[in-house]
Amino acid sequence: MDCLFCKIVNGEIPSKKIYEDENCYAFEDINPVAPVHVLIVPKKHINGVDTIEASDGEILKSIFAAIKIIAKDLKLNNGYRVISNVGEDGGQSVRHLHFHLIGGKKLAWTF
Ligand code: AMP
Ligand code: ZN
């Protein structure tokens, strides 16, 4: 499958790794919107939040454990934001499930 994040997970495309466990991989976003902008992706290809299945429970556990660990490591003690864009209206440009972990400054909320 021609998927950018599958290629990042398997090392075909380089990335700045932040964290990894058996189920998920986290790396710096190439176009950061804040001082901290990390992407957390499952190693298994899942299209997006809209195609998560009950059997993906362990993967989601890893992803949210990773988010907590990364936020602590990067000292985001005052808060941060976790976002997953879904589909065209959601602005999802890479169709491999990913969670943006954004922080390091006070974040605005505008659309
Ligand atoms: P989304 O628009 O929610 O699908 O998020 C995709 C994210 O992937 C964007 O924030 C991009 O900046 C980021 N991105 C695209 N290509 C790369 C890459 N090669 N390495 C790291 N991040 C990337
Ligand atoms: Zn993929």
Short mmCIF file of C-alpha atoms and ligand atoms in Angstrom, two decimals:
data_model
loop_
_atom_site.label_atom_id
_atom_site.label_comp_id
_atom_site.label_asym_id
_atom_site.label_seq_id
_atom_site.Cartn_x
_atom_site.Cartn_y
_atom_site.Cartn_z
CA MET A 1 0.00 0.00 0.00
CA ASP A 2 1.27 3.46 -0.87
CA CYS A 3 0.90 5.08 2.54
CA LEU A 4 3.24 7.81 3.81
CA PHE A 5 2.94 6.90 7.48
CA CYS A 6 3.35 3.15 6.83
CA LYS A 7 6.62 4.10 5.09
CA ILE A 8 7.67 6.23 8.08
CA VAL A 9 6.83 3.37 10.48
CA ASN A 10 8.92 0.88 8.48
CA GLY A 11 11.80 3.33 8.00
CA GLU A 12 11.48 3.75 4.23
CA ILE A 13 10.98 7.48 4.80
CA PRO A 14 13.07 9.16 7.52
CA SER A 15 11.49 10.76 10.56
CA LYS A 16 12.55 12.28 13.86
CA LYS A 17 11.51 9.57 16.31
CA ILE A 18 10.16 10.65 19.67
CA TYR A 19 8.83 7.35 21.06
CA GLU A 20 8.04 3.79 20.00
CA ASP A 21 6.49 0.65 21.46
CA GLU A 22 5.22 -2.58 19.89
CA ASN A 23 1.98 -0.98 18.68
CA CYS A 24 2.74 2.65 17.97
CA TYR A 25 5.35 5.08 16.68
CA ALA A 26 5.68 8.80 17.40
CA PHE A 27 7.68 11.37 15.45
CA GLU A 28 7.98 15.11 14.92
CA ASP A 29 5.56 16.72 12.50
CA ILE A 30 7.48 18.08 9.51
CA ASN A 31 5.44 21.30 9.56
CA PRO A 32 4.97 22.16 13.26
CA VAL A 33 2.17 24.53 14.25
CA ALA A 34 3.49 25.01 17.80
CA PRO A 35 6.78 24.53 19.70
CA VAL A 36 5.76 20.88 20.29
CA HIS A 37 4.02 19.05 17.45
CA VAL A 38 4.32 15.26 17.55
CA LEU A 39 2.37 12.70 15.53
CA ILE A 40 1.46 9.38 17.15
CA VAL A 41 0.48 6.63 14.73
CA PRO A 42 -0.38 2.93 15.03
CA LYS A 43 2.17 0.61 13.39
CA LYS A 44 -0.76 -1.25 11.87
CA HIS A 45 -2.44 0.64 9.04
CA ILE A 46 -5.83 2.01 10.10
CA ASN A 47 -7.38 4.63 7.84
CA GLY A 48 -8.62 6.94 10.58
CA VAL A 49 -10.86 7.33 13.62
CA ASP A 50 -13.74 6.38 11.33
CA THR A 51 -12.41 2.85 10.76
CA ILE A 52 -11.22 1.91 14.27
CA GLU A 53 -12.63 -1.47 15.36
CA ALA A 54 -13.19 -3.02 18.78
CA SER A 55 -10.24 -5.36 18.13
CA ASP A 56 -7.94 -2.30 17.91
CA GLY A 57 -8.35 -1.70 21.66
CA GLU A 58 -4.74 -2.65 22.57
CA ILE A 59 -3.44 -0.31 19.88
CA LEU A 60 -5.45 2.61 21.24
CA LYS A 61 -4.23 1.81 24.73
CA SER A 62 -0.64 2.07 23.49
CA ILE A 63 -1.35 5.31 21.65
CA PHE A 64 -2.86 7.05 24.66
CA ALA A 65 -0.18 5.69 26.99
CA ALA A 66 2.39 7.08 24.54
CA ILE A 67 0.71 10.48 24.49
CA LYS A 68 0.89 10.65 28.27
CA ILE A 69 4.55 9.59 28.35
CA ILE A 70 5.58 12.01 25.59
CA ALA A 71 3.73 14.92 27.20
CA LYS A 72 5.54 14.21 30.46
CA ASP A 73 8.94 13.81 28.75
CA LEU A 74 8.48 17.08 26.89
CA LYS A 75 7.36 18.80 30.10
CA LEU A 76 3.94 19.88 28.87
CA ASN A 77 2.89 20.29 32.50
CA ASN A 78 0.52 23.16 31.77
CA GLY A 79 -1.54 21.26 29.18
CA TYR A 80 -1.59 20.41 25.51
CA ARG A 81 -3.98 19.41 22.74
CA VAL A 82 -4.63 16.04 21.08
CA ILE A 83 -6.31 16.14 17.68
CA SER A 84 -7.25 13.56 15.06
CA ASN A 85 -8.58 14.96 11.81
CA VAL A 86 -11.00 12.66 9.97
CA GLY A 87 -11.76 12.64 6.26
CA GLU A 88 -12.10 15.53 3.88
CA ASP A 89 -14.18 17.88 6.04
CA GLY A 90 -11.95 17.14 9.02
CA GLY A 91 -8.87 18.09 7.02
CA GLN A 92 -7.19 14.68 7.12
CA SER A 93 -4.38 14.83 4.56
CA VAL A 94 -2.76 11.47 5.41
CA ARG A 95 -5.18 8.57 5.48
CA HIS A 96 -3.36 6.62 8.21
CA LEU A 97 -4.74 7.15 11.72
CA HIS A 98 -2.69 9.71 13.62
CA PHE A 99 -3.03 11.89 16.68
CA HIS A 100 -1.43 15.33 16.75
CA LEU A 101 0.07 16.17 20.14
CA ILE A 102 0.43 19.94 20.13
CA GLY A 103 1.69 22.21 22.89
CA GLY A 104 4.44 24.34 24.30
CA LYS A 105 2.37 27.52 24.19
CA LYS A 106 -1.15 28.69 24.97
CA LEU A 107 -3.21 27.40 22.05
CA ALA A 108 -5.94 29.34 20.27
CA TRP A 109 -9.29 27.75 19.31
CA THR A 110 -10.61 29.25 16.08
CA PHE A 111 -12.24 27.87 12.93
P1 AMP B 1 -3.48 15.65 8.84
O1 AMP B 1 -3.55 16.87 7.98
O2 AMP B 1 -4.30 15.73 10.08
O3 AMP B 1 -3.74 14.39 8.04
O4 AMP B 1 -1.99 15.57 9.37
C1 AMP B 1 -0.93 15.15 8.58
C2 AMP B 1 0.31 15.74 9.18
O5 AMP B 1 1.42 15.05 8.66
C3 AMP B 1 0.53 17.23 8.84
O6 AMP B 1 0.57 17.99 10.04
C4 AMP B 1 1.86 17.24 8.10
O7 AMP B 1 2.66 18.36 8.42
C5 AMP B 1 2.49 15.94 8.56
N1 AMP B 1 3.45 15.35 7.65
C6 AMP B 1 3.33 15.17 6.31
N2 AMP B 1 4.41 14.56 5.81
C7 AMP B 1 5.24 14.33 6.86
C8 AMP B 1 6.53 13.73 7.00
N3 AMP B 1 7.19 13.21 5.95
N4 AMP B 1 7.08 13.69 8.23
C9 AMP B 1 6.44 14.20 9.30
N5 AMP B 1 5.23 14.76 9.24
C10 AMP B 1 4.63 14.84 8.04
ZN ZN B 2 -0.53 3.41 6.52
#
